[in-house]
XYZ file of C-alpha atoms in Angstrom:
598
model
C 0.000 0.000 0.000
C 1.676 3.383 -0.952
C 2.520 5.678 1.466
C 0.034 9.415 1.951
C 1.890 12.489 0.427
C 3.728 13.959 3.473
C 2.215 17.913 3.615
C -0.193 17.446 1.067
C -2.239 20.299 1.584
C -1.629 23.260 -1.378
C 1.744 25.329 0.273
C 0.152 28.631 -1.374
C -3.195 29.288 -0.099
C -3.741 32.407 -1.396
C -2.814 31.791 -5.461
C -4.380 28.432 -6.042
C -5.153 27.023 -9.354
C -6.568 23.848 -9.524
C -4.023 21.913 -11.424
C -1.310 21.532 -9.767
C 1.161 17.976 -8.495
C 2.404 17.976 -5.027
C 6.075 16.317 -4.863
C 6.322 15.213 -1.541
C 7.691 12.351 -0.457
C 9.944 9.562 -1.309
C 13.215 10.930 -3.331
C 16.681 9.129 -3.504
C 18.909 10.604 -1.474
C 22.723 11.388 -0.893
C 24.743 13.037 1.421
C 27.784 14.880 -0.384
C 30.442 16.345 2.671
C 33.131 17.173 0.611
C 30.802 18.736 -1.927
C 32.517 16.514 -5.017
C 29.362 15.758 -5.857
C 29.318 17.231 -9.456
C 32.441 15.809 -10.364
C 31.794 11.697 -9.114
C 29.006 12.224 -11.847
C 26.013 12.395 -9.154
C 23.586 14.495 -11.570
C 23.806 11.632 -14.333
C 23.409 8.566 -11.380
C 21.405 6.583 -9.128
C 21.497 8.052 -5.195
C 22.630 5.653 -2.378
C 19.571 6.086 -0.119
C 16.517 7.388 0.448
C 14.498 10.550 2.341
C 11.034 11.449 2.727
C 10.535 15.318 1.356
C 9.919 18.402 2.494
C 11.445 16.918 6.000
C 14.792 17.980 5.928
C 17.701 15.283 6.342
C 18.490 16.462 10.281
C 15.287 15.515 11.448
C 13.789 12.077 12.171
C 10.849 12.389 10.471
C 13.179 12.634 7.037
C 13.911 8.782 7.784
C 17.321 10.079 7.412
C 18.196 12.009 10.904
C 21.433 12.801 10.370
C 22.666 16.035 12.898
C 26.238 16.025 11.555
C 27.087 18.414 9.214
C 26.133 18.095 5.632
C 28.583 20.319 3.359
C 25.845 19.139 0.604
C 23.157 17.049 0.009
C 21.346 15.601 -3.539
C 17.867 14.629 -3.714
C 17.008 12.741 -7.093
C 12.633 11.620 -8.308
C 11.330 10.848 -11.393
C 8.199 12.300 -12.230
C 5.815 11.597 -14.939
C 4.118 14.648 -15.996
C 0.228 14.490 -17.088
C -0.671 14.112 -20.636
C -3.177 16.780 -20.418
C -0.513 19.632 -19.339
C 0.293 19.747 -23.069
C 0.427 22.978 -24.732
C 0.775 24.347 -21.418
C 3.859 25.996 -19.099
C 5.581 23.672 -16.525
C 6.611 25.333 -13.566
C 8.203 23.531 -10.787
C 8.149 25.185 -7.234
C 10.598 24.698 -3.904
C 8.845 26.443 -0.823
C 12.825 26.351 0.112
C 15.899 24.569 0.203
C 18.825 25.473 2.613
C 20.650 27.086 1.331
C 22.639 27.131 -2.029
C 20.328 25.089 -4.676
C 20.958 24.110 -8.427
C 18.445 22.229 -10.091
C 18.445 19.556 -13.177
C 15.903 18.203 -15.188
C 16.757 14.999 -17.422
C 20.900 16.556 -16.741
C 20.372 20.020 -18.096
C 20.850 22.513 -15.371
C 17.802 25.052 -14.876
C 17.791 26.801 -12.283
C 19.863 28.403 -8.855
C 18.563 29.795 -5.903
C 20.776 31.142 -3.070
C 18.882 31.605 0.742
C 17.566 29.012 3.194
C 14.303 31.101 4.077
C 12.463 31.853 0.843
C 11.693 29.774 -2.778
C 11.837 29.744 -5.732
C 10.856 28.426 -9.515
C 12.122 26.978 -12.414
C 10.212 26.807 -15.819
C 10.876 22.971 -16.783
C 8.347 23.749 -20.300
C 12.151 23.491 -22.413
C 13.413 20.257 -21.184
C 10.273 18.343 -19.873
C 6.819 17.253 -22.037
C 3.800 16.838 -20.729
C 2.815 12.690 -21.446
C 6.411 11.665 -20.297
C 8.721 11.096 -17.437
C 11.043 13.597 -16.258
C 14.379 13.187 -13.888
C 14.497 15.987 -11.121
C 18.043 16.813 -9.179
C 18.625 19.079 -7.008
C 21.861 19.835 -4.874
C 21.857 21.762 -1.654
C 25.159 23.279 -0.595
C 25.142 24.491 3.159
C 28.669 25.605 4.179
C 29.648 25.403 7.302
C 31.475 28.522 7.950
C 31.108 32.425 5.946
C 28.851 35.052 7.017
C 25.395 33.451 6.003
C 21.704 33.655 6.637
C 20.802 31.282 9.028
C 18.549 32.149 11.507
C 19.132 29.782 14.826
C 21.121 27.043 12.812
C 24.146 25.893 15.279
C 27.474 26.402 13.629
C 28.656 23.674 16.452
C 28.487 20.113 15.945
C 25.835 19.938 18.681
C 23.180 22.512 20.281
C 24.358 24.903 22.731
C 22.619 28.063 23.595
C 19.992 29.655 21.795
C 20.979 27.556 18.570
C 19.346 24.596 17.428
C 19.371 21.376 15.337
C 20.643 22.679 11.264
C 18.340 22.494 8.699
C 19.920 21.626 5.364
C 18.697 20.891 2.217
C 14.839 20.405 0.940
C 12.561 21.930 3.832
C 9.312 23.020 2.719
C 6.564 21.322 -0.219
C 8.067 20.576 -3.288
C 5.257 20.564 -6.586
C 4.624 21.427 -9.889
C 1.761 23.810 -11.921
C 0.706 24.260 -15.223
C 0.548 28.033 -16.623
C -1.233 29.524 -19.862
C 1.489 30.529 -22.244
C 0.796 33.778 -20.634
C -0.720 33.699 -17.498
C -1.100 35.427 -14.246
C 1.938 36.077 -11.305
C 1.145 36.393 -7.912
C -1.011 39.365 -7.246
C -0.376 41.550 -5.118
C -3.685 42.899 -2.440
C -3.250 45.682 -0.808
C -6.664 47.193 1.527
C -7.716 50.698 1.911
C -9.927 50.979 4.733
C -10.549 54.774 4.211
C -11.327 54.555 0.665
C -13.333 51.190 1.421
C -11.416 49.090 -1.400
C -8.920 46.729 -2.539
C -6.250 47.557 -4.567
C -5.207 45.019 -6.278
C -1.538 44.632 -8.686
C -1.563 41.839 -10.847
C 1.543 40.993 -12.746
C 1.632 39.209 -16.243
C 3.779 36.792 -17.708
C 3.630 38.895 -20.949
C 1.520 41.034 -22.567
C -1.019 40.161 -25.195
C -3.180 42.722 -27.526
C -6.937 42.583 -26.211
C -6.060 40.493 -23.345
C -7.918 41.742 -19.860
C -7.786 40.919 -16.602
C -10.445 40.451 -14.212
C -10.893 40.167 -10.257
C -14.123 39.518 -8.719
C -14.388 39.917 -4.687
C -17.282 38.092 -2.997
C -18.589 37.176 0.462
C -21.083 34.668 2.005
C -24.028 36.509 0.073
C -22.380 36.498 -3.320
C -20.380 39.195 -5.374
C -19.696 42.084 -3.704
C -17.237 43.746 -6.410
C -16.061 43.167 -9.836
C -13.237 45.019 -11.410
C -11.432 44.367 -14.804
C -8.646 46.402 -16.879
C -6.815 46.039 -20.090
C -3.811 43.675 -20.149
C -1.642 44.851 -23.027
C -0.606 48.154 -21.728
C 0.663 47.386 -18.374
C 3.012 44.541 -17.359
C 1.191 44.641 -13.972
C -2.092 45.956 -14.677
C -3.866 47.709 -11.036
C -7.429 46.908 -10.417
C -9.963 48.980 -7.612
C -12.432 47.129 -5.959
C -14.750 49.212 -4.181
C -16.428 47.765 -1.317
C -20.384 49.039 -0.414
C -20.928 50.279 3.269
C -23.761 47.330 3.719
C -21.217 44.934 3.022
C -18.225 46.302 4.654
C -16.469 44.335 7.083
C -13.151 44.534 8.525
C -10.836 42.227 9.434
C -9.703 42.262 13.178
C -8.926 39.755 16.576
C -12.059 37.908 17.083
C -13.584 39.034 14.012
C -11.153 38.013 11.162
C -13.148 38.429 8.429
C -11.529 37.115 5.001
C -13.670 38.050 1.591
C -13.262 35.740 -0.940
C -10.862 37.205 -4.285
C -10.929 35.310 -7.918
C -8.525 36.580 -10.615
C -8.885 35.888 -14.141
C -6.970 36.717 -17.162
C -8.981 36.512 -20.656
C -7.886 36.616 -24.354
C -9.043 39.014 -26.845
C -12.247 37.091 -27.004
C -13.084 36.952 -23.653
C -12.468 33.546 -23.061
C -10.855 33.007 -19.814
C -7.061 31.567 -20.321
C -6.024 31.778 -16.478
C -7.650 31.321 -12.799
C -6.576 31.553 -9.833
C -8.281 31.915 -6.388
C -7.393 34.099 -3.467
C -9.021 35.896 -0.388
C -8.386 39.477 1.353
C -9.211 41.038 4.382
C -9.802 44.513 4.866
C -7.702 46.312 7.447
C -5.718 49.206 8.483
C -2.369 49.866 10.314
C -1.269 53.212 11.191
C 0.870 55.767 13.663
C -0.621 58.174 15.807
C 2.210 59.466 18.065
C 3.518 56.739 19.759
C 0.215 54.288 19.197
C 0.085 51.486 16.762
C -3.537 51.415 15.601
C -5.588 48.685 13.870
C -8.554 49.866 11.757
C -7.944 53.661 13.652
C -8.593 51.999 17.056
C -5.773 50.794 19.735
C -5.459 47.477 19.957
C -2.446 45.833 22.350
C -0.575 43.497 20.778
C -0.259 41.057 23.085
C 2.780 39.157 21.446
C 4.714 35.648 21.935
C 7.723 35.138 20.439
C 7.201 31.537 18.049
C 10.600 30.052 16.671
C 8.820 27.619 14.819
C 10.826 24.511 15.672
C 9.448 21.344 16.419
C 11.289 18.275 17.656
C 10.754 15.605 14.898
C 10.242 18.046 11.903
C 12.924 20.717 12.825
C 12.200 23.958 10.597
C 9.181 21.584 9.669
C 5.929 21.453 11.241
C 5.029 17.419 10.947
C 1.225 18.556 9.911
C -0.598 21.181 8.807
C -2.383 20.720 12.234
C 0.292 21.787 13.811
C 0.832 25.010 12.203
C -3.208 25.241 13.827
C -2.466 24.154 16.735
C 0.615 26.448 17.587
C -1.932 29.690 16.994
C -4.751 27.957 18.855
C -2.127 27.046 22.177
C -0.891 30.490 22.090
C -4.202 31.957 21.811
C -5.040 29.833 24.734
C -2.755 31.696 26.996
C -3.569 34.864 26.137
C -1.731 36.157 23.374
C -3.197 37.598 20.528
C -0.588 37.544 18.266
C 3.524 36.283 17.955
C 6.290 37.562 16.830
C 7.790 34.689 14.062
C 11.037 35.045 15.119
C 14.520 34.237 13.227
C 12.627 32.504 10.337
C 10.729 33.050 7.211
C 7.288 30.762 8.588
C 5.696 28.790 5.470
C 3.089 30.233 4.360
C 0.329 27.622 5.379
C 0.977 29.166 8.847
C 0.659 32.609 7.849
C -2.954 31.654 6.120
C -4.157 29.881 9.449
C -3.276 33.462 11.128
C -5.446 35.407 8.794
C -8.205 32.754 9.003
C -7.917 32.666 13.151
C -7.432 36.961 13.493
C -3.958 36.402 14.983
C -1.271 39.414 14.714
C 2.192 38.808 13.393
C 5.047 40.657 12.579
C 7.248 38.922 9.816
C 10.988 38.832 10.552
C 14.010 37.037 8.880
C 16.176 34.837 9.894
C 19.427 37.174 9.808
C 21.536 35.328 12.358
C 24.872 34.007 10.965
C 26.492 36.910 9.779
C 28.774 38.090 13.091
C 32.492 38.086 13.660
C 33.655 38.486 9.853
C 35.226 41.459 10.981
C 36.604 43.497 13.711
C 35.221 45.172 16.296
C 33.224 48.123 15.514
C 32.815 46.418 11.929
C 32.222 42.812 13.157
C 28.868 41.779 11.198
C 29.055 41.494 7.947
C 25.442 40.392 6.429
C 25.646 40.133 2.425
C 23.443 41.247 -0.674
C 21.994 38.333 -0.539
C 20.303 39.097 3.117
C 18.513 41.818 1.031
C 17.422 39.424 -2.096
C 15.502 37.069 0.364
C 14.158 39.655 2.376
C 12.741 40.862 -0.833
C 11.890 37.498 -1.820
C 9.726 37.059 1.500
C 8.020 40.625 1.265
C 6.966 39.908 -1.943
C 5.685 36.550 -0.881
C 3.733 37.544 2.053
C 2.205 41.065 1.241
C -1.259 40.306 0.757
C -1.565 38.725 4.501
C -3.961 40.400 6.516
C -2.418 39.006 9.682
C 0.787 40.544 9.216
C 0.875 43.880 11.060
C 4.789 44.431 10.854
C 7.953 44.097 9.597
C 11.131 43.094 11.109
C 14.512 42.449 8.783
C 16.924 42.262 11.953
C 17.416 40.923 15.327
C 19.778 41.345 17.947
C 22.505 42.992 15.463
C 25.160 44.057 17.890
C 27.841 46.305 16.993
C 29.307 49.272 18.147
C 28.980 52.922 16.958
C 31.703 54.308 15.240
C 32.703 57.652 13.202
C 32.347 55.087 9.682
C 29.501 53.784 8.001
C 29.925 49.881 8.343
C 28.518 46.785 5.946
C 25.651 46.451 8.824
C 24.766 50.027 8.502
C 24.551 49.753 4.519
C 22.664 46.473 4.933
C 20.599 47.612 7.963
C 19.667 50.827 5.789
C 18.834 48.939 2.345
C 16.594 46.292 4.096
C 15.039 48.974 6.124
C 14.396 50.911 2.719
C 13.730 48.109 0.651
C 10.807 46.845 3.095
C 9.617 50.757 3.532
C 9.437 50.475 -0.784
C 8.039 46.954 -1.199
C 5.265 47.754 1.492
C 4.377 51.374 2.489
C 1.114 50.150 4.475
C 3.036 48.379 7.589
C 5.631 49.929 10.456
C 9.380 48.527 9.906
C 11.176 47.725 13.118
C 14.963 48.708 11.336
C 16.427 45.951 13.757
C 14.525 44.422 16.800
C 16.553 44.749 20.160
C 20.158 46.439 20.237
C 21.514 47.884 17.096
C 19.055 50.255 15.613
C 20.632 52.432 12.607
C 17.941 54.235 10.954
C 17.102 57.049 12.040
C 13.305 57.475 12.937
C 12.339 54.159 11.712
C 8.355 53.662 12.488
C 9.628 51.792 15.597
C 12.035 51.534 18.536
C 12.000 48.406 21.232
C 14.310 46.913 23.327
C 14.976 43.120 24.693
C 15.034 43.212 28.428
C 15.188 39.668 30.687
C 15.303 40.891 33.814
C 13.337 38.745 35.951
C 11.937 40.724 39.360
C 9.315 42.555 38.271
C 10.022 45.299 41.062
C 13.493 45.834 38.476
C 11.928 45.183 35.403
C 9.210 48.113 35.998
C 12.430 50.357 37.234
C 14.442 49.608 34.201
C 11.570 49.772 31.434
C 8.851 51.937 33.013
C 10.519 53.948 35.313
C 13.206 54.266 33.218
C 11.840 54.837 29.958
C 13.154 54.773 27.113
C 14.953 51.951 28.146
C 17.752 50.936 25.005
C 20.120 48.124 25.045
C 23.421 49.091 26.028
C 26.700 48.464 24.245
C 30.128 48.005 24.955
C 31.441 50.433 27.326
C 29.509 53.077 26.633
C 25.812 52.806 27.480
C 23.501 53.057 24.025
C 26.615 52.733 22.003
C 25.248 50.289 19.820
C 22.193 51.871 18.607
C 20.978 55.939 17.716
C 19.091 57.199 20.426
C 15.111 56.794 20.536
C 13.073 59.514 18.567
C 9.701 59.173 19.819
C 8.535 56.434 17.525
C 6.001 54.188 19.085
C 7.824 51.950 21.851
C 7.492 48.173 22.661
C 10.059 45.650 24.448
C 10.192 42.825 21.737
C 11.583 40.542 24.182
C 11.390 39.847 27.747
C 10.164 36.887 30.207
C 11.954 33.963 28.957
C 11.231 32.003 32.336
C 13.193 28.992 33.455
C 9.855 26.929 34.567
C 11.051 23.231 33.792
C 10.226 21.253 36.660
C 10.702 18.242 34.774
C 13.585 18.081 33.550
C 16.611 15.679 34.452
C 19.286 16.398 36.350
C 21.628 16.175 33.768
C 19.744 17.564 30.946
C 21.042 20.421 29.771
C 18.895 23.075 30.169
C 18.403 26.753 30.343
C 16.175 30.016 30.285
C 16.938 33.279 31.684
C 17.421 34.262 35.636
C 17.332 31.909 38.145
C 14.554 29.408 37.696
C 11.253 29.680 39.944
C 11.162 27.303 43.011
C 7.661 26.728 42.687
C 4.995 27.067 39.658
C 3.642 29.781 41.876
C 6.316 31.795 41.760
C 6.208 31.277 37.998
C 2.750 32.786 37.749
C 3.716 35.563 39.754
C 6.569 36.568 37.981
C 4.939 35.982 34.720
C 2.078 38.586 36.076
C 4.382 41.021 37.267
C 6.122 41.532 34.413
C 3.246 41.893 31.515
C 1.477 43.760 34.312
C 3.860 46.579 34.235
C 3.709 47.051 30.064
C -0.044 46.819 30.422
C -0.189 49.462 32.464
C 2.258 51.795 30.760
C 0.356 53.996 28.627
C 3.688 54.123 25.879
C 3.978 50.774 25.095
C 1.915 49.716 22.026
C 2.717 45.486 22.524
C 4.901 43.328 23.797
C 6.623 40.005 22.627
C 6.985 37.943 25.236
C 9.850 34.615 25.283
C 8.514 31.723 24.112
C 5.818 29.754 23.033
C 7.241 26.122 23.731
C 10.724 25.179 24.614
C 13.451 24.731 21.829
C 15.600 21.696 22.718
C 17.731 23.144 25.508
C 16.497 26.429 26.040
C 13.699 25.496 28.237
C 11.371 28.725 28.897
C 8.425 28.028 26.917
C 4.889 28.510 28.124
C 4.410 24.787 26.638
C 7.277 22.371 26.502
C 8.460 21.199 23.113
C 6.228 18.632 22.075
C 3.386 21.000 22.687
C 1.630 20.028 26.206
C 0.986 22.145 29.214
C 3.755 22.177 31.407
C 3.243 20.982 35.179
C 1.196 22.962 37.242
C 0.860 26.017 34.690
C -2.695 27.176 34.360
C -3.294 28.891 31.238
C -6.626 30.333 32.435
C -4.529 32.489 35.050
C -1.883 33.223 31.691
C -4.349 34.770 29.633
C -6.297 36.554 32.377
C -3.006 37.952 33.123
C -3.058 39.181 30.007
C -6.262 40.249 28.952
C -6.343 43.320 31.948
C -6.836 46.318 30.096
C -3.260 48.075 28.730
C -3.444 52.191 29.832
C -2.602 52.421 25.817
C -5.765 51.044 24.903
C -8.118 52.783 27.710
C -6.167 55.817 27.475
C -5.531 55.791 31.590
């Protein structure tokens, strides 16, 4: 009996056609550490073994579950493409591959991606028909050492800190589509609350003369807009679709209203050469002084900061009901929304958000890129930190859920009289997210070293665990910035006035049951007693409720990660002894003075 497709579920809710041929699954399988791959002739060959994809080869649910390092990897499948793709485009997708990819199809190369975070897609229409069987190969090359993207990927043979289990190779859904000749890219929806209306971009393979697009926006009762525009003028023609007061509805916490979006792209005779489905929800974010509103009205973003690991599936989540089930636990204590922290989430979970009304602010998984240089010039992120950033904003704009953006964390460096690789970086990222998406706040770089000056945001990481000193150090002594190197505030410009939040703070050893030689850690000393967790847990969100400056918080974690062990849930997802979640979320759901105006 064959095996169920691992992940089968579409990875792009929110473009779906309906042809399409999820890859997941069995591939042959090779492990290449001296990266000599190419030359012992592995494109043109059989592989020695075997993995199950999109689980990467570190984790057990792979079959593979090798931790030791894998200079590169080779995945190999034959595919037989359906007969009645003929006449039509072949695209093949990879949500991504860590971290260096080149692809072959029947041994001519087609395509290279470089980033661990974001995907990509080759056009196979040149080298693979429709009716026949095609041979896929990819390599992954994921080096070791050299400034790199990799979020919380240990550069150690084993865990140790606050970095994890590497992810190399094939990671997310692997599948192929069928496009027109000339057919529709992913759109991109962008609401307007005031004006009532979607605007909606819709880039075109090519143009065609009397080709037009349409987009038709409907809800429970039926159509509630319908907008179309010429196609062979524009290489991304825009259409409006106005919204009518009666059926109006925004999207929000607790009400997360999604409308329903089809796009269409027709010939000259109005026949209809390309569908896809989508979905929208209609919602504001803006700045008044230091408030972030949503939809003109102040709403605390009650934030948990979500790594997205998970212990057989790594970077992976083993289900798509776990992606569910990580919104619906943190939900359950309170939060209303997480910070996705030090990785590019797949976009299933980002869909589940917008469905469930849970607030997220996208960040990338810089980490990787420190001690290439000296000091004062010691972090030396790349250009390519800026392609996949781009690469992920383009991916995610039309989200509802998403509420911010966040290119950095934790860059630590100290202020000098020159202008350094991380301030050129920290600057294009900063502008290229501020260009991509005007219609969000940017946080330049969360925690420590902030370069831009007046960026929509400031925030700080503080782990101090009384609450007595917490309230001093934050409240009291407000704004509170990271300090750097000798010189307090060294690493960052000082704080403007931009609305305020502490991105990180809690992280509370509460691991009562874990061995005695388990290696194990969280911040402070570790409560003696689960009622000295809750109490420490309320004094601390209790004093950023209750200060009238702070827009949010993100507190640290959802679950444990391995060894760092200060979750609200342990790793595998269950409640952790003696916690009550009920006494969590009413901690959290007191009024903040930002939202009654006290």
């Amino acid at each position: 009996m064959p095996h169920p497709v691992p992940r089968p579920e579409h990875p792009r809710p929110q473009f779906v056609r309906a042809d399409w041929l999820n890859l997941n699954g069995n591939w042959q399988f090779e492990t290449d550490r001296g990266d000599s791959g190419l030359e012992r002739g592995l494109v043109g060959r059989e592989l020695a073994g075997e993995i199950t994809v999109p689980f990467c080869p570190e984790s057990s649910l792979s079959g593979v579950g090798d931790t030791d390092f894998l200079t590169a990897v080779w995945y190999r499948r034959d595919v037989e493409l359906p007969a009645d793709w003929a006449g039509r485009r072949t695209l093949l997708h990879f949500g991504a591959v860590d971290h260096d990819a080149t692809v072959w199809v029947d041994g001519t190369e087609v395509g290279r991606h470089r980033g661990g975070f974001t995907g990509f897609t080759v056009d196979l229409t040149d080298v693979a028909t429709p009716g026949e069987t095609a041979t896929i190969v990819v390599r992954a090359r994921d080096p070791r050492t050299g400034p790199q993207a990799r979020g919380k990927q240990s550069t150690r043979y084993a865990n140790h800190d606050c970095d994890y289990t590497r992810t190399t190779g094939i990671w997310q859904t692997v599948w192929l589509e069928p496009v027109p000749q000339v057919h529709l890219r992913r759109p991109r929806i962008t609401p307007d609350l005031a004006g009532s209306a979607f605007e909606v971009v819709l880039p075109l393979s090519a143009n065609r003369s009397g080709y037009r697009v349409r987009a038709t926006l409907a809800d429970a009762d039926g159509t509630v807009a319908l907008a179309d525009a010429a196609a062979d003028l524009d290489l991304a023609p825009r259409l409006r679709l106005a919204v009518p007061e009666e059926r109006r509805r925004v999207w929000q916490p607790g009400d997360p209203h999604l409308y329903q979006l089809r796009l269409e792209l027709l010939d000259a005779a109005g026949a209809v050469v390309d569908t896809a489905d989508s979905y929208a929800g209609l919602r504001s974010v803006s700045i008044d002084g230091t408030a972030v509103r949503l939809n003109g009205a102040p709403v605390f973003q009650r934030l948990v900061l979500d790594q997205g690991y998970y212990a057989d599936g790594i970077l992976t989540a083993p289900d798509d009901a776990a992606l569910v089930r990580d919104i619906e636990l943190s939900m359950a204590a309170g939060f209303n929304g997480a910070r996705l922290h030090q990785k590019v989430f797949e976009e299933r979970f980002l869909y589940h958000a917008d469905r469930l009304g849970y607030l997220v602010w996208g960040e990338f998984g810089d980490w990787g890129c420190n001690g290439y240089g000296p000091d004062g010039d010691n972090q030396r992120p790349d250009a390519s930190y800026v392609a996949q950033w781009l690469e992920a904003l383009e991916r995610d704009h039309s989200h509802p859920s998403i509420v911010g953006w966040c290119p950095l964390n934790e860059t630590w460096q100290r202020r000098t009289d020159r202008i350094t690789v991380l301030d050129d970086v920290t600057r294009a990222m900063y502008l290229a997210t501020k260009l991509a998406d005007p219609s969000r706040p940017v946080l330049d770089a969360s925690g420590y070293s902030h370069r831009v000056p007046a960026a929509d945001v400031y925030d700080s990481h503080n782990y101090t665990q009384d609450p007595a000193t917490f309230t001093a150090e934050v409240v009291d002594g407000f704004p509170y910035t990271n300090p750097g190197g000798e010189q307090a505030g060294s690493w960052s410009l000082p704080y403007a006035g931009q609305p305020y939040f502490v991105s990180e703070f809690g992280g509370i050893w509460w691991n009562p049951d874990a061995g005695e030689d388990e290696y194990s850690w969280g911040y402070g000393e570790r409560p003696s007693t689960v009622e000295e967790f809750h109490q420490r847990f309320e004094g601390l969100v209790g004093a950023l409720l209750a200060d009238p400056r702070m827009f949010g918080y993100c507190y640290t974690q959802l679950t444990d990660v391995f060894q760092e062990q200060n979750g609200v849930y342990r790793f595998d997802r269950t409640v952790k002894p003696g916690v009550d979640m009920d006494r969590l979320r009413a901690a959290q759901q007191q009024p903040a003075a930002s939202e009654t105006g006290a």
